[in-house]
Coordinates of C-alpha atoms and ligand atoms in Angstrom, one line a residue:
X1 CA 285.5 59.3 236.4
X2 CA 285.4 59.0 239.8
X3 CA 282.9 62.1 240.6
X4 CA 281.0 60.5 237.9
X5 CA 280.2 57.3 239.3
X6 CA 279.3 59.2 242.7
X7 CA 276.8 61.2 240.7
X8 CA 275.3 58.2 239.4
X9 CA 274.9 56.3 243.1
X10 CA 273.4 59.8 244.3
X11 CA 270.6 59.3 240.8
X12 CA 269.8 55.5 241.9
X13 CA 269.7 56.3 245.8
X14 CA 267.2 59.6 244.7
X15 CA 265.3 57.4 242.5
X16 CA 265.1 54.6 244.9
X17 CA 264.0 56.7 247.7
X18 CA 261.4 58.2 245.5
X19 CA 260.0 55.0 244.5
X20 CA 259.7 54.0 248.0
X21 CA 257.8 56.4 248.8
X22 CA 255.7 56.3 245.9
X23 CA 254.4 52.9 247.1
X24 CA 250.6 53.3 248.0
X25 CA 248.2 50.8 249.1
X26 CA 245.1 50.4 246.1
X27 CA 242.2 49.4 245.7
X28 CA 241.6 45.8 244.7
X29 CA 239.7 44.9 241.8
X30 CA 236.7 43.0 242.2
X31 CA 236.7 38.7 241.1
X32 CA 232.8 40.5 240.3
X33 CA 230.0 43.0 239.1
X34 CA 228.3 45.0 241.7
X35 CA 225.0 43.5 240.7
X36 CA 226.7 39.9 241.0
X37 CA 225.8 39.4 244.3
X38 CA 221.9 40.2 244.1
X39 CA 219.6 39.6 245.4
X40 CA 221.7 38.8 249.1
X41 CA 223.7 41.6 248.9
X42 CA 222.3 44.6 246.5
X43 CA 224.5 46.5 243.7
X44 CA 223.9 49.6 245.4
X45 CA 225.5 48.6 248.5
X46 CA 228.5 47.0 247.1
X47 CA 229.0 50.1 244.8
X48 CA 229.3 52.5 247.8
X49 CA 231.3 50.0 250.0
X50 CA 234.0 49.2 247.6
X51 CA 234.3 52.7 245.6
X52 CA 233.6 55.2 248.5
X53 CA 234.4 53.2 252.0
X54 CA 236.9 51.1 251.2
X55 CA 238.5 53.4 248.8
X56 CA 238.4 56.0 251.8
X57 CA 240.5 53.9 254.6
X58 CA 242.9 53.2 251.2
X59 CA 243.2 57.0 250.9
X60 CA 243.5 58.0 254.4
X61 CA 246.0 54.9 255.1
X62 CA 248.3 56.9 252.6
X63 CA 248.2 60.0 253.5
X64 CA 248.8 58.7 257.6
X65 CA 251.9 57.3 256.1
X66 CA 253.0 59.4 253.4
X67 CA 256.3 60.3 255.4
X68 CA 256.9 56.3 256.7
X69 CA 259.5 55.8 254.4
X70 CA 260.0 52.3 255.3
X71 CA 257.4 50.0 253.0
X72 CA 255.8 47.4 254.9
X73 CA 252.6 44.8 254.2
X74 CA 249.5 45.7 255.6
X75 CA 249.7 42.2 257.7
X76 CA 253.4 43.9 258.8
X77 CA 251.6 47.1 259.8
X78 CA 248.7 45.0 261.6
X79 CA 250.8 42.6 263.5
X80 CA 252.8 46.2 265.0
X81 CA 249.6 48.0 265.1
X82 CA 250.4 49.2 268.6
X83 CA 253.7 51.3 267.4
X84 CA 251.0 53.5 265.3
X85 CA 248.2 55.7 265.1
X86 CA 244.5 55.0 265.8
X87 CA 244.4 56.8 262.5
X88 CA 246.7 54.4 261.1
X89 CA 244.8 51.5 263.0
X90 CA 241.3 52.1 261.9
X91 CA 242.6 52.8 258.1
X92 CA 244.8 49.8 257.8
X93 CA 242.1 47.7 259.5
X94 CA 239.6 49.2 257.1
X95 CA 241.9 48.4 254.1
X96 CA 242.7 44.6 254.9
X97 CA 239.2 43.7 256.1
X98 CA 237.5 44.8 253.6
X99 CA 240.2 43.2 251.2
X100 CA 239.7 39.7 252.7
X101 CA 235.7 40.5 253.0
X102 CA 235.7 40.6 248.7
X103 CA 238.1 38.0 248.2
X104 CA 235.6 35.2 250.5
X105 CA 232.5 36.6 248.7
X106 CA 231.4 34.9 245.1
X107 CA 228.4 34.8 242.6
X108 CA 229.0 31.0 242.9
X109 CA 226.2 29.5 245.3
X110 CA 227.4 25.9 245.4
X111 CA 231.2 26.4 247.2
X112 CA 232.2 24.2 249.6
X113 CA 235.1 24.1 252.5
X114 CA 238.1 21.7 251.1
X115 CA 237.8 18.3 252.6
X116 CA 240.6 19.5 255.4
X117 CA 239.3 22.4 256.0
X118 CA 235.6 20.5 256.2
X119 CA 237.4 17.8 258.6
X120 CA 238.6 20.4 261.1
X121 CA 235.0 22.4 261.0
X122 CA 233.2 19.1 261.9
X123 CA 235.8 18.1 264.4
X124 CA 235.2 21.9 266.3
X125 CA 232.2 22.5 265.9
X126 CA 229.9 19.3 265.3
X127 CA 228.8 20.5 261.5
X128 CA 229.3 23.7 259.4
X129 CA 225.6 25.0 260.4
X130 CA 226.7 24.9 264.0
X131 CA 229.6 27.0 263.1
X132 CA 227.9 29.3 260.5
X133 CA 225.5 29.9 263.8
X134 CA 228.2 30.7 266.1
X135 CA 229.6 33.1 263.6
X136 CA 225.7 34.9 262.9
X137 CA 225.9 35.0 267.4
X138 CA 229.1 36.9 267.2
X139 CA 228.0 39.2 264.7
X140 CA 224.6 40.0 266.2
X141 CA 226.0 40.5 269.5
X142 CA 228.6 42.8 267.8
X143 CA 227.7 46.1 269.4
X144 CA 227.5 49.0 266.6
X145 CA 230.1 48.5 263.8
X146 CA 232.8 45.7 263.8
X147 CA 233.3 42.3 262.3
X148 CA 232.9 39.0 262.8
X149 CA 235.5 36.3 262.0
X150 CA 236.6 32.7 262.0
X151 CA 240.6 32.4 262.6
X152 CA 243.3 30.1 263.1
X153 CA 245.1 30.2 266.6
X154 CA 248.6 29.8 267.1
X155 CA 247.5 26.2 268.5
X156 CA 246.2 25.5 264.8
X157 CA 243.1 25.7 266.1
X158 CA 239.9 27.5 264.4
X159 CA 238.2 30.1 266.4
X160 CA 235.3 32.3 266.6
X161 CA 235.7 36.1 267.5
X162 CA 234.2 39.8 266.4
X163 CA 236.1 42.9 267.1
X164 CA 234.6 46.4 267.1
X165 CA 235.5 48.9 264.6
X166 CA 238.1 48.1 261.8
X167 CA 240.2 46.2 264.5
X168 CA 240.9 42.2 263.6
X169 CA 242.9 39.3 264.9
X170 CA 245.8 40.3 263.4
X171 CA 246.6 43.0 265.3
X172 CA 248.8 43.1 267.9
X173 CA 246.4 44.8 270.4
X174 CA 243.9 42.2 270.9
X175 CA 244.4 39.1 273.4
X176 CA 242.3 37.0 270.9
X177 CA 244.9 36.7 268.2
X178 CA 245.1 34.7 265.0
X179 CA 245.1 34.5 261.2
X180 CA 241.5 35.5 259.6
X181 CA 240.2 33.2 257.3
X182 CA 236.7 34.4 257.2
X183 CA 235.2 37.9 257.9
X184 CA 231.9 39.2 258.0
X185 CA 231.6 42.7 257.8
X186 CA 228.9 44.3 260.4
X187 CA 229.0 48.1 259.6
X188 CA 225.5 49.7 258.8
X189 CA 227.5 50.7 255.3
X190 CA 227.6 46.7 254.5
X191 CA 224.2 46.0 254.8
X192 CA 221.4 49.2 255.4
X193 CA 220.2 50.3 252.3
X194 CA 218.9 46.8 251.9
X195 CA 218.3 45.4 255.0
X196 CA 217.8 48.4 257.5
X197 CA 217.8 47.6 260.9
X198 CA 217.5 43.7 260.2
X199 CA 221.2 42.6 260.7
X200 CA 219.7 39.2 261.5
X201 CA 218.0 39.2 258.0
X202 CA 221.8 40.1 256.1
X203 CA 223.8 37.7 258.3
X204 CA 220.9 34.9 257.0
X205 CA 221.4 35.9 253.5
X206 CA 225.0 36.5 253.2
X207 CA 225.7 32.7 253.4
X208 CA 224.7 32.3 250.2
X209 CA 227.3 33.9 248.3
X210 CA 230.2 32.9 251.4
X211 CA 232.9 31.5 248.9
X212 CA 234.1 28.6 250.7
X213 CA 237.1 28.3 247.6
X214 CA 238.6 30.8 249.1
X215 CA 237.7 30.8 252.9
X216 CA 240.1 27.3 252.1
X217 CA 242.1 28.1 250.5
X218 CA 242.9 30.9 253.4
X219 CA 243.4 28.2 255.7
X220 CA 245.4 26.0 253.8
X221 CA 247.6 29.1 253.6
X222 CA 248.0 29.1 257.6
X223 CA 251.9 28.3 258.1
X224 CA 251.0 26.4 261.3
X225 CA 248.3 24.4 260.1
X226 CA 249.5 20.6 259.2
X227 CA 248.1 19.7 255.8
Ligands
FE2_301 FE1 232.6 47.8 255.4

């Protein structure tokens, strides 16, 4: 009886272990079509940057952890991005910007920020076209591929930033740290086939299909903001 019940414990731990392990990060499904976004952001583009880019970081982020045993969030990963690899760091960058980047993106044109979110914008930055403008300045100025981003300090406070490759303010490594609430993706991937060398032209358009819903919702989901 006894050698029994060990051989059962052994089954669970082995199964346990292998489920574990088993835990991949996957590719999100889409709140819309490729084509949804047209004529800003073209079905082409969002075809190859969803299926083939984001996909990739997704694939390479597994296999640079396939023998972490320990399962962690990608925000978990992020925040302790300095214990890992650049492999790990660019993947697992890749994989939750370009997660956030879908989810703040809609076919909807008329969004708007929620009335606190709204409150705070105006109070920072004087209106939300002075603070879609500073956004469109840190993502011009971004130098070759990176992101720009509005956060939420650790003073509550909203800021502006852009980071350079698949880095973001999450991660432990950067001085300017926070919680993203809105990303704008700069790689050539996110905006060439349509735009070319116009960055200016795609930073323009892309406000039209910002979904503010979300980018709210996002920062009503701060723990350290006061609602
Ligand atoms: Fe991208």
């Amino acid at each position: 009886m006894k050698n029994r019940l060990l051989l059962i414990s052994l089954i669970l731990v082995l199964i346990f272990s292998s489920l574990q392990a088993q835990s991949k990060f996957e590719l999100p499904k889409l709140n819309y079509s490729y084509a949804d976004l047209e004529p800003f952001i073209d079905s082409q583009t969002m075809l190859i940057h969803h299926s083939k880019h984001h996909q990739a970081y997704i694939t390479n982020l597994n296999k640079a952890l396939e023998k972490d045993s320990i399962p962690r969030s990608i925000e978990e990963i992020l925040k302790n991005v300095s214990k890992f690899s650049m492999v790990v760091r660019n993947n697992a960058g890749g994989h939750y910007n370009h997660t956030l980047f879908w989810s703040i993106l809609t076919l909807d044109h008329d969004t708007k920020p929620s009335k606190v979110l709204n409150d705070v914008i105006i109070k920072q930055y004087g209106s939300i076209d002075s603070l879609k403008t500073l956004l469109n300045q840190a993502a011009s100025k971004q130098f070759g591929s990176g992101w720009a981003w509005l956060s939420v300090s650790k003073e509550n406070e909203l800021f502006v930033s852009s980071t350079p490759n698949q880095d973001n303010p999450l991660m432990d490594v950067l001085e300017n740290k926070g919680t993203p609430i809105l990303g704008i993706d700069v790689w050539e991937h996110a905006y060439y086939l349509k735009y070319q060398n116009k960055r200016g032209d795609y930073l323009s358009a892309i406000w039209n299909v910002i979904n503010w819903n979300e980018v709210s919702r996002r920062f009503s989901a701060v723990p350290t903001i006061e609602k």
